[in-house]
mmCIF file of C-alpha atoms in Angstrom:
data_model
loop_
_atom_site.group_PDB
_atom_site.id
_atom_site.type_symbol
_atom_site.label_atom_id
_atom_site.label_comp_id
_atom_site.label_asym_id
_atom_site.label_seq_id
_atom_site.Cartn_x
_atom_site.Cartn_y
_atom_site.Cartn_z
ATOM 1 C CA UNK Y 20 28.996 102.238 1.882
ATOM 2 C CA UNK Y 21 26.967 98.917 1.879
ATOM 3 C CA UNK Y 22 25.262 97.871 4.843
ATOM 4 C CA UNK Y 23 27.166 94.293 4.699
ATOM 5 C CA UNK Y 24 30.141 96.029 4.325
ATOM 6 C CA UNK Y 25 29.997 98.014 7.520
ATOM 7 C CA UNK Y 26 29.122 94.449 9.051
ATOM 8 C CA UNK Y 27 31.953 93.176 8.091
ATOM 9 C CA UNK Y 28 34.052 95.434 9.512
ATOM 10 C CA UNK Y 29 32.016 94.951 12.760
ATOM 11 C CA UNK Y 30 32.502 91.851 12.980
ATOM 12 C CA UNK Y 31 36.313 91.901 11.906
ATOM 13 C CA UNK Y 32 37.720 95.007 13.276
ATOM 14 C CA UNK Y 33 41.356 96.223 11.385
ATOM 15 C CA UNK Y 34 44.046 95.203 13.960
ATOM 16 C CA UNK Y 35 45.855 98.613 15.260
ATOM 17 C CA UNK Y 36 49.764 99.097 13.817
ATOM 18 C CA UNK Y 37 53.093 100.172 15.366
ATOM 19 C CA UNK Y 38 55.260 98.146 16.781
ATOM 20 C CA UNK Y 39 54.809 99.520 20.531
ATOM 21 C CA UNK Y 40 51.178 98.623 19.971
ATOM 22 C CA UNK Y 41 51.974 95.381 18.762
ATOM 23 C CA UNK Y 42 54.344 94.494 21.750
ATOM 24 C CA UNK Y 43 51.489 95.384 24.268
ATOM 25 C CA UNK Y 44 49.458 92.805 22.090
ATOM 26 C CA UNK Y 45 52.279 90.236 22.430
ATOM 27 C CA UNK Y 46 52.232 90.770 26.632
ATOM 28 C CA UNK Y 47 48.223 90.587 26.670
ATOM 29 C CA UNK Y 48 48.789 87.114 24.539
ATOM 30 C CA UNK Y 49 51.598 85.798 26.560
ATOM 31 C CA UNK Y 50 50.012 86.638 30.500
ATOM 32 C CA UNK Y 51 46.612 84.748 28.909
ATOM 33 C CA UNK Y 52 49.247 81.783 27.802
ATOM 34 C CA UNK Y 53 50.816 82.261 31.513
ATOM 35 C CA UNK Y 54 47.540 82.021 33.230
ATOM 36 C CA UNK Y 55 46.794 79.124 31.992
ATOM 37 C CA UNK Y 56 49.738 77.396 32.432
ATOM 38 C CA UNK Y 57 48.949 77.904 36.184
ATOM 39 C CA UNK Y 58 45.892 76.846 36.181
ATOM 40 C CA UNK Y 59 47.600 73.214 34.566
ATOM 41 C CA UNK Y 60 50.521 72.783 36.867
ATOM 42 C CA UNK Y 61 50.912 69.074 35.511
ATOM 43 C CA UNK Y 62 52.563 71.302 32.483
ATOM 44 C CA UNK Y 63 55.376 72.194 34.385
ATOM 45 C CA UNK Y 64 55.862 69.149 37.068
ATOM 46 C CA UNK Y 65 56.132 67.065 33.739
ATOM 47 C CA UNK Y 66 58.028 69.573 32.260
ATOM 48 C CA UNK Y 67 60.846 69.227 35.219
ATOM 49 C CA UNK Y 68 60.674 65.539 35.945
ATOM 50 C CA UNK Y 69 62.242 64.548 32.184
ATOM 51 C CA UNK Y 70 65.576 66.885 32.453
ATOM 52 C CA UNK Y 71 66.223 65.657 36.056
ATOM 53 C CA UNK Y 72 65.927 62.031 34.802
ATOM 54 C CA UNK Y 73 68.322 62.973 32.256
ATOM 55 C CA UNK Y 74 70.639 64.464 34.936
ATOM 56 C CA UNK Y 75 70.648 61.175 37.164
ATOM 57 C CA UNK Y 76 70.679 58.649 34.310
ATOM 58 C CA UNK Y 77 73.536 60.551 32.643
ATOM 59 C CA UNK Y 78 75.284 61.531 35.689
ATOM 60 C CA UNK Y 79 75.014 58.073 37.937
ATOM 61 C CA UNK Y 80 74.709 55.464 35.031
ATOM 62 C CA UNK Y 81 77.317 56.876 32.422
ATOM 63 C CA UNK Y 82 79.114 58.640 34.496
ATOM 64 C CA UNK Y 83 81.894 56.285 35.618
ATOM 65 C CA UNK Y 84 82.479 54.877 31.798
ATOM 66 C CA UNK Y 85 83.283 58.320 30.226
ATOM 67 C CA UNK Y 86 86.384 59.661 29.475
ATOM 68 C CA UNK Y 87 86.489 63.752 29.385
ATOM 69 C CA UNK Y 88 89.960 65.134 28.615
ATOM 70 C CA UNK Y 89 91.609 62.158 30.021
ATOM 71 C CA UNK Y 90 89.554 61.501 33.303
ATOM 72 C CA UNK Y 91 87.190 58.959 33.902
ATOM 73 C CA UNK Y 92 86.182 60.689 37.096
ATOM 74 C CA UNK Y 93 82.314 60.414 37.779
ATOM 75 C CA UNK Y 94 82.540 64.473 38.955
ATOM 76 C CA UNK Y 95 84.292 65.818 35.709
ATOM 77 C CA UNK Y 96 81.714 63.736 33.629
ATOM 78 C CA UNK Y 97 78.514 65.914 35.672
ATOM 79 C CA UNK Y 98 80.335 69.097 34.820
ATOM 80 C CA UNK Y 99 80.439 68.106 30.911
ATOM 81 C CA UNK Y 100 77.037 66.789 31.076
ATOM 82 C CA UNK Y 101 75.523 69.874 32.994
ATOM 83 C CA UNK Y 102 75.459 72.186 29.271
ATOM 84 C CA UNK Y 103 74.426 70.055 27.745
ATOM 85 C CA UNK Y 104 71.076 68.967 30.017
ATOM 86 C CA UNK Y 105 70.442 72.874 30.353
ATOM 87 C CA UNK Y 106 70.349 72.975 26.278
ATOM 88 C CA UNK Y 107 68.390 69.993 25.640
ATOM 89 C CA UNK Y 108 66.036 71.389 28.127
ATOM 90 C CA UNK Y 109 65.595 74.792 26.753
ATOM 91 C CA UNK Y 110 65.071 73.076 23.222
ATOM 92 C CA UNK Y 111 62.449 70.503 24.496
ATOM 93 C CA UNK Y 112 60.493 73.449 25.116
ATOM 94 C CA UNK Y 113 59.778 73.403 21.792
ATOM 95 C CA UNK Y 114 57.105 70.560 21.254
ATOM 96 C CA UNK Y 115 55.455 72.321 24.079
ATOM 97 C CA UNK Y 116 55.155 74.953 21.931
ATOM 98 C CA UNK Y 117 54.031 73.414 18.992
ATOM 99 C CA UNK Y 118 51.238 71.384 20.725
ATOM 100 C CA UNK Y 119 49.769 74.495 22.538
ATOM 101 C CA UNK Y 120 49.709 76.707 19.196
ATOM 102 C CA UNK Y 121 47.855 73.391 17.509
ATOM 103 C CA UNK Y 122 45.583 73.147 20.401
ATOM 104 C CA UNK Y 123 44.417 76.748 20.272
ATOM 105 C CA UNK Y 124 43.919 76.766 16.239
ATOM 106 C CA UNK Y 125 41.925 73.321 16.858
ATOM 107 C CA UNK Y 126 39.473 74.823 19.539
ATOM 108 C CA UNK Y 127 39.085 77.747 17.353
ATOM 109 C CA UNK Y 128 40.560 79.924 19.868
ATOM 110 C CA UNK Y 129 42.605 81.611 17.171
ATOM 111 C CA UNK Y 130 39.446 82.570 15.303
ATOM 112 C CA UNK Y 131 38.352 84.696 18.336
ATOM 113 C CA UNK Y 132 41.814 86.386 18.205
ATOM 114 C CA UNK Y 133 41.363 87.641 14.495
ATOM 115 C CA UNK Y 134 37.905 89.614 15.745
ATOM 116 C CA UNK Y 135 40.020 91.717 17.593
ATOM 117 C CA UNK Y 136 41.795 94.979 16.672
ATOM 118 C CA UNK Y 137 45.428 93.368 17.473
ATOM 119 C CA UNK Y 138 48.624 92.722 15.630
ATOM 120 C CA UNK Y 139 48.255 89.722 13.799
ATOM 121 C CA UNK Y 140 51.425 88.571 14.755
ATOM 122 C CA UNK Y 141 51.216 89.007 18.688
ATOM 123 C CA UNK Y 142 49.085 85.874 19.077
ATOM 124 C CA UNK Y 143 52.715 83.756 18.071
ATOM 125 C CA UNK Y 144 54.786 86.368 19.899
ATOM 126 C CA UNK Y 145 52.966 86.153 23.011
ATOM 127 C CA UNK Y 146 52.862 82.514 22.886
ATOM 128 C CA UNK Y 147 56.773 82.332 22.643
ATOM 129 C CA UNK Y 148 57.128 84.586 25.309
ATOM 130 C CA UNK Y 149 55.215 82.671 27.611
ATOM 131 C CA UNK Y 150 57.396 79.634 26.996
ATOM 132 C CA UNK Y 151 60.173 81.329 27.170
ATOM 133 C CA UNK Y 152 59.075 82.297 30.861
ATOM 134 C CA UNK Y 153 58.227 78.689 31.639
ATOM 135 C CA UNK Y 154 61.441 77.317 30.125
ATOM 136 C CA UNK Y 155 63.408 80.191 32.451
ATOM 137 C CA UNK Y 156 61.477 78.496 35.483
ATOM 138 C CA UNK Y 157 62.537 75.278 34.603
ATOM 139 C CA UNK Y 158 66.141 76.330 34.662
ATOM 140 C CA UNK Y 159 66.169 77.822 37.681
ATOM 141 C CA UNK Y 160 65.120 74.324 39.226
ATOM 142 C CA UNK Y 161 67.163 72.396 36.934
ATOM 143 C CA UNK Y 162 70.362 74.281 37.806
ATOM 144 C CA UNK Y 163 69.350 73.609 41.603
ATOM 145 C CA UNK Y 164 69.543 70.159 41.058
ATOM 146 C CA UNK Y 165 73.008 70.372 38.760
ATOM 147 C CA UNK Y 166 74.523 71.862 41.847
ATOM 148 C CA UNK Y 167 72.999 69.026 44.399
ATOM 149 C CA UNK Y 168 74.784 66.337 42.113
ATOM 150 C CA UNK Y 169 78.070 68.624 42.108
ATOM 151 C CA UNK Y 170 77.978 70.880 38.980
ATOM 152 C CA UNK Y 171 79.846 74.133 39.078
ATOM 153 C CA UNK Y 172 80.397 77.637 37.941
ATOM 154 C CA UNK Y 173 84.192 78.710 37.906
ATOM 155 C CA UNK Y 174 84.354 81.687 35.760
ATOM 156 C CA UNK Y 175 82.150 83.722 37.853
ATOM 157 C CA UNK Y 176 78.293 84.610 37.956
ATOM 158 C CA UNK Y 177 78.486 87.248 35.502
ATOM 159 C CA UNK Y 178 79.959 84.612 32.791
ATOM 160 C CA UNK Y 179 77.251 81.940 34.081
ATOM 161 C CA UNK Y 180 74.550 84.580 33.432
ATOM 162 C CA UNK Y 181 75.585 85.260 30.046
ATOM 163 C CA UNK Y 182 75.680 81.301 29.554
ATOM 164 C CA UNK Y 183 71.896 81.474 30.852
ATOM 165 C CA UNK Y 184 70.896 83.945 28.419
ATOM 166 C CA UNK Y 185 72.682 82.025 25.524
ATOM 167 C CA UNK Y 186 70.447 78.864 26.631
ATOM 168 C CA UNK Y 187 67.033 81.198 26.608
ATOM 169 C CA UNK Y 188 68.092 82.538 23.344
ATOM 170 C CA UNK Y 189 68.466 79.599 22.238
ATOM 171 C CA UNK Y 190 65.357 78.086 23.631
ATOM 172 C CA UNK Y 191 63.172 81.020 22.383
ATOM 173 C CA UNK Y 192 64.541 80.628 18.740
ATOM 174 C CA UNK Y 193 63.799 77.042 18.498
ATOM 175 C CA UNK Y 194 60.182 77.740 20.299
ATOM 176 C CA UNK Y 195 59.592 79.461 17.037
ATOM 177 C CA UNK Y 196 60.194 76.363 15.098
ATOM 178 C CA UNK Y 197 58.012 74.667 17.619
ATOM 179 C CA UNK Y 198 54.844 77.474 16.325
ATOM 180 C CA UNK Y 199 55.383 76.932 12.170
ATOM 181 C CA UNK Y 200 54.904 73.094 13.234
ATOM 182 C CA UNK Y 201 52.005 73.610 15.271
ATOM 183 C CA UNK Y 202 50.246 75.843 12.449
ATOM 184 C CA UNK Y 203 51.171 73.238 9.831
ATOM 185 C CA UNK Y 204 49.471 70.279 11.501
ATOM 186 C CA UNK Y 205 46.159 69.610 12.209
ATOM 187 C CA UNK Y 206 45.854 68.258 15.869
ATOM 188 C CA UNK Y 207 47.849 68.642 18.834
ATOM 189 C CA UNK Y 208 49.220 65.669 19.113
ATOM 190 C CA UNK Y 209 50.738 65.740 15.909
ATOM 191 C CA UNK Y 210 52.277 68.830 17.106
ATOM 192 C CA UNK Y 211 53.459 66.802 19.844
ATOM 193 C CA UNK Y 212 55.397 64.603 17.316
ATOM 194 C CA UNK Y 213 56.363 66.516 14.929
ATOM 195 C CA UNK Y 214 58.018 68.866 17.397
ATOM 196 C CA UNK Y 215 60.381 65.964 18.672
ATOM 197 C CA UNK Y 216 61.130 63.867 15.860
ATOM 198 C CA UNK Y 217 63.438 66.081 14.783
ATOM 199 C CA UNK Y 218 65.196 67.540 18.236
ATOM 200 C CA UNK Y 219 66.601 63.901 18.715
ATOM 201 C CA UNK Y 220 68.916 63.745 15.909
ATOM 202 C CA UNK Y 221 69.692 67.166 16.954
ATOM 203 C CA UNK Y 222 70.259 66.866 20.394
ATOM 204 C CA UNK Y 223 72.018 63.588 20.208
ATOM 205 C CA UNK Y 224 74.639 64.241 16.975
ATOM 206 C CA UNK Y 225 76.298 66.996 18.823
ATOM 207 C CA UNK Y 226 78.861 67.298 21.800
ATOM 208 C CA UNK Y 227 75.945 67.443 24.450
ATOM 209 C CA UNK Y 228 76.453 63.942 26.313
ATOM 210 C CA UNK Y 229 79.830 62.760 24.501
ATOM 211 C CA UNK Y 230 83.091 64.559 23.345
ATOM 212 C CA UNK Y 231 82.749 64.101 19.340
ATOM 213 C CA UNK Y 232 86.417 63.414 18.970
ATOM 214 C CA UNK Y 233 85.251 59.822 18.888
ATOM 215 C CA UNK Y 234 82.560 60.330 16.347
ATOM 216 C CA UNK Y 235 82.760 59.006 12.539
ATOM 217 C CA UNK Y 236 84.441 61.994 10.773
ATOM 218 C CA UNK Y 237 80.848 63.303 8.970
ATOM 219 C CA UNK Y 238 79.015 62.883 12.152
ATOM 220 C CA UNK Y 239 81.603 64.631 14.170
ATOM 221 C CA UNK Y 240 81.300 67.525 11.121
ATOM 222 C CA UNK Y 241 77.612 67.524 11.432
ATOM 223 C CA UNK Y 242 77.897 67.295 15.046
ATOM 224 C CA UNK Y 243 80.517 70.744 15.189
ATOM 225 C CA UNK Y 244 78.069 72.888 12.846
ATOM 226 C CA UNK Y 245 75.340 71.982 14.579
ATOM 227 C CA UNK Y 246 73.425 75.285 16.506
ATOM 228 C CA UNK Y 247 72.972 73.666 19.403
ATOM 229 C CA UNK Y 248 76.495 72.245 19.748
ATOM 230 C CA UNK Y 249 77.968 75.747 19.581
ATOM 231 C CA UNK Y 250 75.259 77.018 22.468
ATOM 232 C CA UNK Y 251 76.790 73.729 24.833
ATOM 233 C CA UNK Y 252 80.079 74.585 23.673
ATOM 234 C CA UNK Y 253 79.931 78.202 24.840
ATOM 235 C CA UNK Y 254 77.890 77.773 28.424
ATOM 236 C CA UNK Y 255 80.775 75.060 28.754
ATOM 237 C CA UNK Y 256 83.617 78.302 28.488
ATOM 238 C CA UNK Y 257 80.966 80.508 30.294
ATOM 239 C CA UNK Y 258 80.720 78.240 33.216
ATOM 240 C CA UNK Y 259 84.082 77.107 33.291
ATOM 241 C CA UNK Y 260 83.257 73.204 32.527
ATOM 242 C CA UNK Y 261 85.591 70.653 31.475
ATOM 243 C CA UNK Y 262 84.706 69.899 27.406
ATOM 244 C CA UNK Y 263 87.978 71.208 25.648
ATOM 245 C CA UNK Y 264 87.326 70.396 21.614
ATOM 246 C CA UNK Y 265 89.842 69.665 19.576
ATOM 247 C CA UNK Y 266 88.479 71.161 15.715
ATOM 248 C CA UNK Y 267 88.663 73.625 13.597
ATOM 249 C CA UNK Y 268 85.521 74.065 12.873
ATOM 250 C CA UNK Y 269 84.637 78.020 13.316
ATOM 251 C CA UNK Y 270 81.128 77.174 15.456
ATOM 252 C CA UNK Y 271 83.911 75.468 18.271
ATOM 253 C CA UNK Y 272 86.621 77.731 17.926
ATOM 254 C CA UNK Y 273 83.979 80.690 18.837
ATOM 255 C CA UNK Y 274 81.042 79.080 20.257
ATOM 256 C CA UNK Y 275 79.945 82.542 21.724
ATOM 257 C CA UNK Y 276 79.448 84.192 18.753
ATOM 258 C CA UNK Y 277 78.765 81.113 16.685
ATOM 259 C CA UNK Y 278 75.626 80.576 19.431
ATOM 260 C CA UNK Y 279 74.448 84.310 19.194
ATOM 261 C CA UNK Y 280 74.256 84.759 15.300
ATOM 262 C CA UNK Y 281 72.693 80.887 15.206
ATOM 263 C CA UNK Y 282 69.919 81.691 17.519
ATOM 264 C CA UNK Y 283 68.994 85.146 15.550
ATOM 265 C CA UNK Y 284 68.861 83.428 12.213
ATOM 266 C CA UNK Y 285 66.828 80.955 13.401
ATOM 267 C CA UNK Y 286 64.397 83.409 14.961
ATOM 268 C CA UNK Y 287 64.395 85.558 12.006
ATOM 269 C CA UNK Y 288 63.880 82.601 9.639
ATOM 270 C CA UNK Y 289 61.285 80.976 11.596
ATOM 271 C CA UNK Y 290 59.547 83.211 12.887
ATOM 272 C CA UNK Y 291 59.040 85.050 9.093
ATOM 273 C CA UNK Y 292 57.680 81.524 8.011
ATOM 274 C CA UNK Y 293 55.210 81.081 10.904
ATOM 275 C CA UNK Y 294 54.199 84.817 10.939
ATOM 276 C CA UNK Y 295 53.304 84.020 7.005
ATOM 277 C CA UNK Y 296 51.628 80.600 7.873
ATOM 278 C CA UNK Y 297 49.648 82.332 10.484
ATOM 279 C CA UNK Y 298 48.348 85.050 8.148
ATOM 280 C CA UNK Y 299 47.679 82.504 5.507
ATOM 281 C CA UNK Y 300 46.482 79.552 7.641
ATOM 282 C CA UNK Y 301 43.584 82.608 9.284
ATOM 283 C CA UNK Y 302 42.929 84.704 6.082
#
């Protein structure tokens, strides 16, 4: 054995397998990620104040001029809207994640990962998790402030739990999306971009803010197949909200399922792809 060789592997050491090995690499990654995130508390105050704008300007400014099964009372409008707010929150999450993954691969930071014997894919796991904490914080406050402007559960906390845990399954699949942008760009702020370009279109053709029975027919199509329609749809049944759709389409007629097998494709798909990118973008 050359002596460059054995420098090589000095300097590089072989990450160590298994997958209980790896998930301990993920939790080192993610309380690092969480660490920091204290340390910048401006993360999460900004990352509150834009979904509780959303919940007055919907609730107080729209309110009164939308029609939900047949009521244009201001209260069964907040109760609609409320699913919808927790989803588009949970999804946001994902430029965060995008930006921070960019931001580490920019500094180099990712370099200093690689000369350590870890699971090559615990430096994107860990990062997901740790937004998936943050984005289970934000909730919690978000959901205070639902029930200050009179949102309610009526099917019982166990129901509204499983609703919650549709919303972080959700959030956590599309934070995966959020890392194969953030390895495919070059600076963080075209993570930034790039990871809310697209949750516009995707956030606003579906039945988040407006019943879709109004919609063009194609947009109301797009609108009913859409993943994140089918997660608002079902924490609307969990929680007992008003929102009542009247289609066919399988993702609304059950949104519970239609949510669950949505949010493990996506994380399958996307987090294959970034995995791959990773390895690629750090060989």
């Amino acid at each position: 054995m050359s002596a460059t060789t054995e420098a090589v592997r000095t300097v590089a050491p072989r990450p160590r397998g298994g997958v209980v090995q790896s998930f301990n690499d993920s939790l080192v990654v993610a309380k690092r990620n969480l660490i920091r995130m204290t340390r910048i508390p401006e993360m999460i105050i900004f990352g509150l104040i834009q979904p509780i704008m959303f919940v007055v300007l919907f609730a107080y400014v729209f309110g009164g001029s939308m029609n939900i099964g047949g009521s244009t009372d201001p209260g069964v409008y907040r109760e609609f809207l409320m699913a919808g707010i927790f989803a588009q929150t949970v999804t946001f999450a994902t430029a965060g994640a995008g930006a921070g993954i960019a931001d580490d691969m920019h500094k180099g930071l990712i370099d200093r990962f690689r000369s350590l014997p870890m699971a090559r894919g615990a430096v994107l796991t860990g990062r997901t998790i740790a937004d998936l904490v943050q984005t289970a914080l934000t909730l919690v406050v978000l959901a205070i402030v639902a029930l200050l402007v009179g949102w309610r559960v009526h099917e019982g906390i166990g129901k509204a739990i499983g609703a919650f845990g549709l919303l972080l399954l959700l959030g956590y699949a599309f934070t995966w999306i959020g890392a194969l942008i953030g390895l495919s760009v070059r600076t963080p702020e075209a993570a930034t971009s790039g990871g809310l370009i697209w949750l516009f279109p995707v956030t606003f053709i579906s039945n988040a803010f407006v019943p879709t029975d109004n919609m063009a027919t194609w947009i109301q199509t797009i609108a009913d197949w859409n993943p994140f329609s089918a997660t608002v749809q079902a924490c609307r049944e969990l929680f007992g909200n008003p929102g009542v759709v009247d289609s066919s389409a399988w993702p609304m007629q059950h949104p519970v399922w239609a949510s669950v097998i949505y949010s493990i494709l996506i994380v399958v798909l996307f987090r294959t792809l970034a995995v791959r990118k990773y390895r690629s973008a750090t060989a």
